[in-house]
Amino acid sequence: MNSFIDGLMKKMTMDEKIGQLNLPGSGDIVTGQASSSDIGKKIREGKVGGLFNIKGVEKIRAVQEVAVTQSRLKIPLIFGMDVIHGYQTVFPIPLGLSATWDMKLIEQSARIAAVEATADGICWNFSPMVDISRDPRWGRVSEGNGEDPYLGSQIARAMVRGYQGKDIALNNTMMACVKHFALYGASEAGRDYNTTDMSRIRMFNEYLPPYKAAVDEGVGSVMASFNEVEGIPATANKWLMTDLLRTQWGFNGFVVTDYTAINEMVTHGIGDLNTVSALALKAGVDMDMVGEGFLTTLSQSLKEGKITQKQIDAACRRILVAKYKLGLFEDPFRYCDINRAKTEIFTAAHRKVAREIAAQSFVLLKNQQNILPLKKAGTVAVIGPLADNKENMPGTWSVAADFTKATSVLTGLKEVVGGQVKFLYAKGSNLDADSLFEERATMFGKSLRRDSRPADIILKEAIDIASQSDVILAVLGESAEMNGESSSRSDISIPKIQQDLLKALLKTGKPVVLVLFTGRPLTLTWEDKNVPTILNVWFGGTETGYAVADVVFGDVNPSGKLSATFPQNVGQVPLYYNHKNTGRPLPEGRWFQKFLTNYLDVSNDPLYPFGYGLSYTNFTYSDIKINSATAKGNQKVNASVTVTNSGKYTGKEVVQLYIRDVVGTVTRPVKELKGFQKIELKPGESRTISFDITTGDLKFYNNDLKYDWEPGEFQIMIGGNSRDVKSVKINWVK
Ligand code: BGC
């Protein structure tokens, strides 16, 4: 590889090298116009390194043809896409995927995404997104894995494995791109693209681990984030992109910017386009997405001595290495097999897995009087703006989805149990009373077909229908585009008009099940108090409708657990389980005590804690058994509990291990997730679940950013969520 690339680089002009660093926005290329388009011209001139979000193997093949037959050096292009949670077979949004706590399934979803995307010409994926976020106002919490660095790290690894496989040169594996490096999820006030600022100790312990996990798993590329880090936009942050990423972590792939992020640094206020482009290159950024700052300024900067030839060579080499590793020099059409495109996309086998994963991602938040599962009999009213809609089922960032192939809740229910159950449907309300809000929240072809009749007529129709039923499924919440990029909300409740619908449905006196669509933790305090049953289904992907039927009618017992805390109200945000104790903690279960850390108007408790989720059955936990209450040096401690399924259904449970380091040289969180096991138990069955704890589980970054453990007392906690845990203390000496 090295001698091949050396040889190639010797032939390249400086402009051709800079051309490799360019990832222009081509838009979707019209079939048959690859060569005649503007992009075609640039490719011929050697000014393009790759393209992204072009959909369709024929189009990609045609563009690649231009590169390898009409450009001087015939260097193949790399083709990227945002295949965030599946390609055409769409899986739950990442926040939903993370609620499965099932690494095998998550890896399998990524594997299937890679098979489908590579069958359609894509060899580079702008995923996984691993930004930790504690702020549900931020719309992009839907794209990530929640608030926890440990869970987030496991998922980062699983996704990289799924996309890249053991060999990225195979024609059904693709290069992953971990993003958005770094700290993007900590934007102030949850407003997208906003400033972030935090101490390094917090970064290292709480926000950076998932990116590092992806690097340790061998991720091929990294995307820089839009935000600033310590006052310097990530895209020009040399400490981040070189000192940390490459020197400390040993990353040897390439770094791409986010969309026009170089140009945006002019607006951030750190210089003109020439300056910021040079800064980005010098920081260690290799490829410029869309803005063409590199393409249009670097040769000038080189002449002026602002950058060196060595810096351009290093970036160019990294791009060429990636192409080489993908096998593109050997066969530029490796990912352009038209037959694969016909046979390996949206297959019955893939959809079956997607249906299973969707059902596993659902979180049962409340199930009073065991209303769920429903009997397969009688009449069910299916009411709500999301009940009969395909387009929103895949959720945000589903670039490759064919919405017409997604299954709505109503269709899924009818197809799965229509023979036994009679379904009645009415919309009941629009998404929001404000049509302008609805427009903003239904972009990218995700219309909810706004009903123009007066709200009271729409509501009355639904109540009439609901009155004829035995049970009501209220299918409502957020639309797909109420979360995702640039979809921050300052109010994270269900829109009022839908709450009014819910109230009216409850008034009928019939049992009501809220089937909740959301891409973020919502404030559901009123719903929790008043609605007997709440099943959170996130956005389950193309197979959502079937999965809802599977769970609602009991063919699948829900087992999803929250990967992000649900607050009681938005004023509590940021609210997360692994917080510090402070000097004035409020005892658990209390509300207010003067001069302690609390609020006058709301308790400190979350509505639903991290790790929480119910089942149709019940699990009971024994006390924790430990093999020794003291440990020394590199000994292991074994902690176990016996979990019993004390209910009537076979079910899955995520047994969670948390540790608290009671005393440290720096303050430590009140608990941190350190392990989990997802198990399945039959009614009456018990199983002993054991965790081996090592000093590796005790390590953290101290005030010198040294990663080590400190001796002393540790609290070991095991339970079915982060709040309800059994606990023992151990003492660990050096
Ligand atoms: C997003 C990235 C995405 C890129 C390319 C940006 O707006 O922040 O997550 O990969 O667009 O589509």
XYZ file of N, CA and C and ligand atoms in Angstrom, residues 52-53 82 84 126 129 140 143 179-180 184 193 223 226 258-259 289 397 485, ligand 1:
69
model
N -21.165 12.570 -1.436
C -22.005 11.929 -0.418
C -23.486 12.189 -0.658
N -24.246 11.278 -0.099
C -25.713 11.300 -0.168
C -26.261 11.265 -1.591
N -25.253 9.305 5.037
C -25.739 9.204 6.409
C -26.652 7.992 6.517
N -27.756 6.207 9.122
C -27.671 6.381 10.572
C -28.310 5.219 11.325
N -21.473 7.948 7.519
C -21.367 8.994 8.543
C -22.075 8.552 9.821
N -23.005 8.036 15.424
C -23.061 9.295 16.142
C -23.067 8.918 17.612
N -30.960 16.440 18.533
C -30.130 15.331 18.055
C -29.890 14.253 19.112
N -30.406 10.930 17.660
C -29.394 10.281 16.814
C -28.309 9.584 17.617
N -18.831 10.347 14.907
C -19.104 11.785 14.949
C -19.908 12.114 16.185
N -20.025 13.376 16.528
C -19.362 14.531 15.943
C -18.319 14.933 16.965
N -20.423 17.638 20.938
C -21.532 18.311 20.259
C -22.830 18.240 21.075
N -26.022 23.497 17.468
C -24.821 24.215 17.010
C -24.292 25.216 18.038
N -15.579 12.486 12.152
C -16.130 13.762 11.690
C -16.018 14.797 12.806
N -19.550 20.735 14.828
C -19.768 22.150 14.500
C -19.356 23.100 15.634
N -17.679 18.577 9.329
C -19.115 18.506 9.106
C -19.453 19.513 7.991
N -20.690 19.498 7.591
C -21.215 20.239 6.449
C -20.892 21.745 6.522
N -15.950 19.126 3.911
C -17.279 18.780 3.414
C -18.018 20.031 2.915
N -33.363 11.365 10.033
C -32.184 10.819 9.347
C -32.449 9.440 8.757
N -31.630 17.012 13.492
C -30.795 18.210 13.377
C -31.638 19.479 13.317
C -24.755 16.713 9.973
C -23.929 15.460 9.943
C -24.082 14.772 8.601
C -23.745 15.748 7.488
C -23.800 15.136 6.111
C -24.595 17.574 8.753
O -25.538 18.576 8.710
O -24.428 17.433 11.150
O -24.313 14.605 10.980
O -23.278 13.626 8.551
O -24.646 16.828 7.563
O -25.067 14.888 5.681
